Coordinates of C-alpha atoms in Angstrom, one line a residue:
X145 CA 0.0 0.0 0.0
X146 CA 2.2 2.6 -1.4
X147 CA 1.4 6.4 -0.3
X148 CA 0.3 8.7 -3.3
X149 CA 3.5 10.9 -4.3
X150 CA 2.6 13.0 -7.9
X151 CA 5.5 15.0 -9.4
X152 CA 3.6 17.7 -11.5
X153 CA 6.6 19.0 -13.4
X154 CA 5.3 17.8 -16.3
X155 CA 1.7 18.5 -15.9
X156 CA 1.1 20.7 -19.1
X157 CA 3.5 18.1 -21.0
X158 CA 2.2 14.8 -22.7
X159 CA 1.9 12.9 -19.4
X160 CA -0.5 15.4 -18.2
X161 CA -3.4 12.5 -18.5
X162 CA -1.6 10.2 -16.5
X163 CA -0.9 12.6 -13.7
X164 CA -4.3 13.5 -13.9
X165 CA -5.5 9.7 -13.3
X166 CA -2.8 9.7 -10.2
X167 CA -4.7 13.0 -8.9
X168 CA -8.2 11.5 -9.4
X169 CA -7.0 8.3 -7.7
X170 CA -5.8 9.2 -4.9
X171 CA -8.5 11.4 -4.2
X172 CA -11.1 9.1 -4.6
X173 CA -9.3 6.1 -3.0
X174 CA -7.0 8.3 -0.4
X175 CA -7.8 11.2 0.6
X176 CA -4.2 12.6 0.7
X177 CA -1.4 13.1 -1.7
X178 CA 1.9 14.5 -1.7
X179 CA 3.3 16.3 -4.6
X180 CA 6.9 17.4 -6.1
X181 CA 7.5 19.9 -8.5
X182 CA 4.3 22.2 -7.6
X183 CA 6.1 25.4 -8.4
X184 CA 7.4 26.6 -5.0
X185 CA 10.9 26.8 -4.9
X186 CA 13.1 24.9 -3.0
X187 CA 15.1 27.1 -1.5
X188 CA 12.3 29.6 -0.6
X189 CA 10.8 26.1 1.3
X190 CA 14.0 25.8 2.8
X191 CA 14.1 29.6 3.8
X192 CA 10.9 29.3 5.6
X193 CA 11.8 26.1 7.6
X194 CA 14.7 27.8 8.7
X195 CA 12.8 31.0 10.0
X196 CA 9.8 28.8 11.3
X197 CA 12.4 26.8 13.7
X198 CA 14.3 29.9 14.9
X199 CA 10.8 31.5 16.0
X200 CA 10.0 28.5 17.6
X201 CA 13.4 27.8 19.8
X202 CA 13.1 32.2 20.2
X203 CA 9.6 32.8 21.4
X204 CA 7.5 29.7 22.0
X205 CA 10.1 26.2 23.6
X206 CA 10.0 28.0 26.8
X207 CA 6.6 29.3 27.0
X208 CA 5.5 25.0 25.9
X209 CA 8.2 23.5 28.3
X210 CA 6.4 26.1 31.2
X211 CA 2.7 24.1 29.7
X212 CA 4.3 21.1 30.2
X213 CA 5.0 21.1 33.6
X214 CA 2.0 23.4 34.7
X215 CA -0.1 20.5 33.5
X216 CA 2.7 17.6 34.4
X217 CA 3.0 16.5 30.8
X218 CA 6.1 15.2 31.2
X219 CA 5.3 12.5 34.0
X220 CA 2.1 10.8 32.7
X221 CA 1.6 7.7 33.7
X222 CA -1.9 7.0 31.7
X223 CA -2.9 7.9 28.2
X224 CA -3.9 11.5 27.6
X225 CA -7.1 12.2 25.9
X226 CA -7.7 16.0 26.0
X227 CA -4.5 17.5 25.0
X228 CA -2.1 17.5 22.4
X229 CA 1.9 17.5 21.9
X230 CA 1.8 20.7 20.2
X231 CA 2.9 24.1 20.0
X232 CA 1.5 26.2 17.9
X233 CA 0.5 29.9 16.7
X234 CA -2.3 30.6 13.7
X235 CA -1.7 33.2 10.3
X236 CA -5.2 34.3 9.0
X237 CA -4.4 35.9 5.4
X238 CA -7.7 35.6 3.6
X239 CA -10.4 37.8 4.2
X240 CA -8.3 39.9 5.5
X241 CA -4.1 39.0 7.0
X242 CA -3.1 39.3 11.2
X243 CA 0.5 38.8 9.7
X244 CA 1.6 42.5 10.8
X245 CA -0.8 42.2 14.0
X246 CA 2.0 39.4 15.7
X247 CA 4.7 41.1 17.7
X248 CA 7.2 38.3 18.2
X249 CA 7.7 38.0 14.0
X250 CA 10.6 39.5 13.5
X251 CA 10.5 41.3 10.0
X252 CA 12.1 38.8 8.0
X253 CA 10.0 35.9 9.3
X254 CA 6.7 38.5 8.7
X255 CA 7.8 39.1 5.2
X256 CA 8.6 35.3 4.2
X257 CA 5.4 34.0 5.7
X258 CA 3.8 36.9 3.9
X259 CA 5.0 35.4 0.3
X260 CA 4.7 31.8 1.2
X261 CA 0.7 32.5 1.7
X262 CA 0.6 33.8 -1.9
X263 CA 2.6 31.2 -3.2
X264 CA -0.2 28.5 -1.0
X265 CA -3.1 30.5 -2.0
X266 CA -2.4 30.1 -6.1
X267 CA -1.6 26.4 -5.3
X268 CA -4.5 25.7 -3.5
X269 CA -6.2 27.7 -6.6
X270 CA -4.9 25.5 -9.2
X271 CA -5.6 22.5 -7.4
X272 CA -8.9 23.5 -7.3
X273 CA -8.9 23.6 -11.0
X274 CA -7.5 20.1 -11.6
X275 CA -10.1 18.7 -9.2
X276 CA -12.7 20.9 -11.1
X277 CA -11.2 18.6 -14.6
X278 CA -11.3 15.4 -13.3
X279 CA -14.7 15.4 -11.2
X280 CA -16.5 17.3 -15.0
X281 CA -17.5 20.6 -13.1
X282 CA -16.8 23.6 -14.9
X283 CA -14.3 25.5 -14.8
X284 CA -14.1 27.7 -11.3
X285 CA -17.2 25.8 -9.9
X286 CA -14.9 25.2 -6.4
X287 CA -13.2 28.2 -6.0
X288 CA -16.6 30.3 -6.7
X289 CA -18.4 27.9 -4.1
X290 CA -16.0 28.7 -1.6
X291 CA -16.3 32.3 -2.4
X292 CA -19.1 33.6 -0.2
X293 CA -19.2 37.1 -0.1
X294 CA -16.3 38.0 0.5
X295 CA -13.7 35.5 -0.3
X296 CA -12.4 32.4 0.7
X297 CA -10.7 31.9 4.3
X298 CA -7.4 31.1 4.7
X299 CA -4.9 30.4 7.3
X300 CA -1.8 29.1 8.3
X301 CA -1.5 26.9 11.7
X302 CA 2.4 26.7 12.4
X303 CA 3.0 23.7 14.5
X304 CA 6.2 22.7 16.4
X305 CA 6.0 18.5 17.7
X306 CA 9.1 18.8 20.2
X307 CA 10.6 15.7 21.6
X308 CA 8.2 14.1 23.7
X309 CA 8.6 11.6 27.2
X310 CA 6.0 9.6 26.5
X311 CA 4.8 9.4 23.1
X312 CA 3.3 6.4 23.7
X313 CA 0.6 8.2 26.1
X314 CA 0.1 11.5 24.2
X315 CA -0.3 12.0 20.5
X316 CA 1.1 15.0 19.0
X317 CA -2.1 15.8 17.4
X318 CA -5.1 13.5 17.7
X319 CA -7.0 11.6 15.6
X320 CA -9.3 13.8 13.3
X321 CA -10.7 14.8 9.9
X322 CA -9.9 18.4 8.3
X323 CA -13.2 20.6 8.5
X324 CA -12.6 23.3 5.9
X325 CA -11.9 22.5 1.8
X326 CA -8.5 21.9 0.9
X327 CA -5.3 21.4 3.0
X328 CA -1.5 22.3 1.9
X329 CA 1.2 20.7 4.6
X330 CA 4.8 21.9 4.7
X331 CA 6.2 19.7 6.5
X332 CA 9.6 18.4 8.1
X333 CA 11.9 16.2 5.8
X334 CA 13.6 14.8 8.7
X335 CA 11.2 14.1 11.6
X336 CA 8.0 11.5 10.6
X337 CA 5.2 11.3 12.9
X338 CA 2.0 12.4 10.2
X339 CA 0.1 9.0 9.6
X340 CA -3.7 8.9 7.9
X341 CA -6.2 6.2 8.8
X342 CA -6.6 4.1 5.4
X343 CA -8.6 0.7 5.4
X344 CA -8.5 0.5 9.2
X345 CA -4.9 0.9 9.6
X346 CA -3.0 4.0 10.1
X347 CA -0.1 4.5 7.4
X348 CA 3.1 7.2 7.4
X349 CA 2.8 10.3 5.3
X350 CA 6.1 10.0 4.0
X351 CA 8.5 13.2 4.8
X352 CA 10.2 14.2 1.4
X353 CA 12.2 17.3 1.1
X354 CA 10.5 20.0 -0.4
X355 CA 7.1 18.3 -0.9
X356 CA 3.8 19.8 0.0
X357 CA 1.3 17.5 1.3
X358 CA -2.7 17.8 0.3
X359 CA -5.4 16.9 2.0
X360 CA -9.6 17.1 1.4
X361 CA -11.6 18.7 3.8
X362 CA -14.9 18.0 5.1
X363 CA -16.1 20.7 2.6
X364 CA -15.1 18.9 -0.1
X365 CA -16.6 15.9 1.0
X366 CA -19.8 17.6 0.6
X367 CA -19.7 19.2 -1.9
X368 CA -18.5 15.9 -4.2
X369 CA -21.8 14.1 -2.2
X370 CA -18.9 11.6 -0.9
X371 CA -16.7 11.2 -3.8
X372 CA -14.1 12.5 -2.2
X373 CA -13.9 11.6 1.6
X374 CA -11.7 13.9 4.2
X375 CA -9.6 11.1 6.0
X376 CA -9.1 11.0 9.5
X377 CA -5.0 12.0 10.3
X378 CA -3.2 12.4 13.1
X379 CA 0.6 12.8 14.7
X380 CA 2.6 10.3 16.7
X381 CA 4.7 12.2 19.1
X382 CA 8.3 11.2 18.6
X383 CA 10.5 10.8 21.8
X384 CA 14.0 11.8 20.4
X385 CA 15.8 14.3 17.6
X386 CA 15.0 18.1 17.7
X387 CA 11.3 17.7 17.1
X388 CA 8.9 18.0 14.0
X389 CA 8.1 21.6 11.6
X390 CA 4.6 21.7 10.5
X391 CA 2.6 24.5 8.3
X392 CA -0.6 23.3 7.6
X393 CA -2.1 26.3 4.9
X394 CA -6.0 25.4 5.2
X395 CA -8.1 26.8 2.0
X396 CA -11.7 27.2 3.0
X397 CA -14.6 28.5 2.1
X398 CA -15.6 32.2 3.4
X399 CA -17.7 32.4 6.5
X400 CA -21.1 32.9 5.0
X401 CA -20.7 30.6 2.2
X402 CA -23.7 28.2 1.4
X403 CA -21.8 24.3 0.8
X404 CA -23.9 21.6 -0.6
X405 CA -23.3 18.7 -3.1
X406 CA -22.9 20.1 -6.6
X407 CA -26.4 18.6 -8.4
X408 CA -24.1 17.2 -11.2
X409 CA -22.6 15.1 -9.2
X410 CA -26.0 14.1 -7.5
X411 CA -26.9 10.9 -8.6
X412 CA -30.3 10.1 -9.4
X413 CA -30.2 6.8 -6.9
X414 CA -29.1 8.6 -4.2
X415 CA -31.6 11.2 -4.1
X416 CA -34.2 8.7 -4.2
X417 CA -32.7 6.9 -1.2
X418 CA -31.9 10.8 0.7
X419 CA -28.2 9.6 0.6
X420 CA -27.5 13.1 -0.2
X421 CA -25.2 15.4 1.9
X422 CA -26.3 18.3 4.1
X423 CA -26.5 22.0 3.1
X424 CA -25.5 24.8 5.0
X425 CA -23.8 27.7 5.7
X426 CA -19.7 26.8 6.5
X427 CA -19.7 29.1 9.8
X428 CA -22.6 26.9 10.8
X429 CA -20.4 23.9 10.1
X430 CA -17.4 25.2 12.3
X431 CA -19.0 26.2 15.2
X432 CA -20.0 22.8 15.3
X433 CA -16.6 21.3 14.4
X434 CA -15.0 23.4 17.2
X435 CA -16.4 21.7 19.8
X436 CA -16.3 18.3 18.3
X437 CA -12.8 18.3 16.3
X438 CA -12.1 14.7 17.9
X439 CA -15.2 13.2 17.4
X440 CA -16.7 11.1 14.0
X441 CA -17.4 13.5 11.4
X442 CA -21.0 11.2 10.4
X443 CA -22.8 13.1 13.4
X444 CA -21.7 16.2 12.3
X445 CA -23.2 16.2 8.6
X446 CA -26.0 14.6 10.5
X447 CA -26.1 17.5 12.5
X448 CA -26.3 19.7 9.8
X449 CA -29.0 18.3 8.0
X450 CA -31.2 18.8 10.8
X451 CA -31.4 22.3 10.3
X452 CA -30.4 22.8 6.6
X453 CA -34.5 23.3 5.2
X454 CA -33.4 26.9 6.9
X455 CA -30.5 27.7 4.4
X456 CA -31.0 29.9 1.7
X457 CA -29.2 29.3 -1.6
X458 CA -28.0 32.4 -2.9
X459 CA -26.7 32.8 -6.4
X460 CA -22.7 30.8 -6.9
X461 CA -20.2 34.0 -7.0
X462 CA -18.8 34.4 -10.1
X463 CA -15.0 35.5 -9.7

């Protein structure tokens, strides 16, 4: 069961349908995918690896090693449910950026993060696209879905997995599916510790250098009626090295966006039988998702489908 790695360099080339199939596989049969050659450069990535883990051993080890023993972390002698191995700080670019709002980014760090998120955001963009190809919507149908009105959301969580005690008692992130549309990881090429739940067993996301990771969303779950499933994912804590990098760029739609499956890829049967996803409005979704992150996504589209005869469908922006 090999993990879905897709080098895009020659995308617009004559291999273009084959690396088409590998997209449409894996997101039909995985869930996740890592690709090479997606236009980023490598020594930009490297760049903001470099900054990321200076930030992290300048203004957050010692505030997490304080956590740690305010909450005695470090001496469990049972498995820890409610927390996670984790320190981390959120970049909102998209409506609008908090990027000059930090005051521990140092300028450098502030303007590299800065240029990453356009870099992510016109990834995330084409991706949309080539999902758009292979699933026969037209052209634009997920980005102007997502579009609300006011744009898409989009935000960086930066994640530091330091060296854990005990990683056999706390996970560095627990279990759990991605509740927005679609997910771009950076991560570390040294340090391992991502795994995704496929067929009942939990399998490694490989770390290779200078790859970015994708993942589907909930979001996009709907919105393909199920063709596309977000895939529960999680980190193992790792007890040695100098700990794990992690920037997980999450596209979503905006706030007041209306998600539901697209009615062309409805299928007749289904709507007989009601095995259609829920509609509703995405801040409706994550208010819900906040408080039950952890928790089977089922009951939340449940959920939602309680109260969706109350949402409105507005006209799809056109952008």
């Amino acid at each position: 069961m090999e993990f879905p790695v897709i080098n895009l360099e020659k995308l617009n080339g004559h291999e273009r349908a084959a690396i088409m199939e590998k997209i449409k596989d894996a997101c039909e049969n995985w869930g996740f995918f890592e690709l090479l050659n997606h236009g980023i450069a490598p020594e930009f990535l490297d760049t903001v690896e470099r900054l990321t883990k200076q930030h992290y051993k300048k203004c957050m080890e010692k505030r997490f090693q304080e956590l740690v023993s305010s909450k005695g972390l470090d001496a469990v002698q049972a498995e820890v449910d409610d927390i996670d191995w984790e320190s981390t700080f959120f970049l909102r670019h998209l409506p609008v950026s908090n990027i000059a709002d930090l005051p521990e980014l140092d300028d450098e760090y502030r303007r590299v993060m800065k240029e990453f998120a356009g870099k992510l955001e016109k990834l995330a963009e084409e991706l949309l696209e080539l999902l758009c190809e292979n699933l026969g919507l037209e052209k634009g149908y997920l980005k102007n879905v997502f579009y609300g009105s006011k744009g898409p959301t989009f935000g960086t969580k930066v994640s530091n997995y330091p060296p854990c005690p005990k990683p056999d008692l706390i996970k560095g992130l627990r279990a759990h599916t991605d509740a927005g549309g679609i997910i771009l990881l950076f991560q570390d090429h040294k340090v391992s510790g991502l795994q995704l739940l496929k067929d009942g067993h939990w399998v490694d996301v490989p770390p290779l250098r200078h790859s970015i990771v994708v993942n589907i969303g909930d979001q996009l779950e709907v919105i393909t009626n199920g063709k596309y499933k977000s895939v529960e994912h999680r980190v193992i804590a790792q007890a040695d090295g100098e700990g794990r990098m992690s920037l997980a760029s999450f596209y979503n739609p905006g706030s007041d966006a209306v998600i539901y499956p697209a009615p062309t890829l409805v299928e007749k049967e289904a709507e007989e039988k009601n095995q259609v996803y829920p509609k509703f409005v995405f801040e409706d979704y994550m208010k819900l998702y906040t408080a039950v992150k952890f928790q089977a996504k089922e009951p939340r589209f449940e959920a939602m489908k309680a109260v969706e005869a109350n949402v409105k469908l507005g006209p799809i922006a056109t952008v």
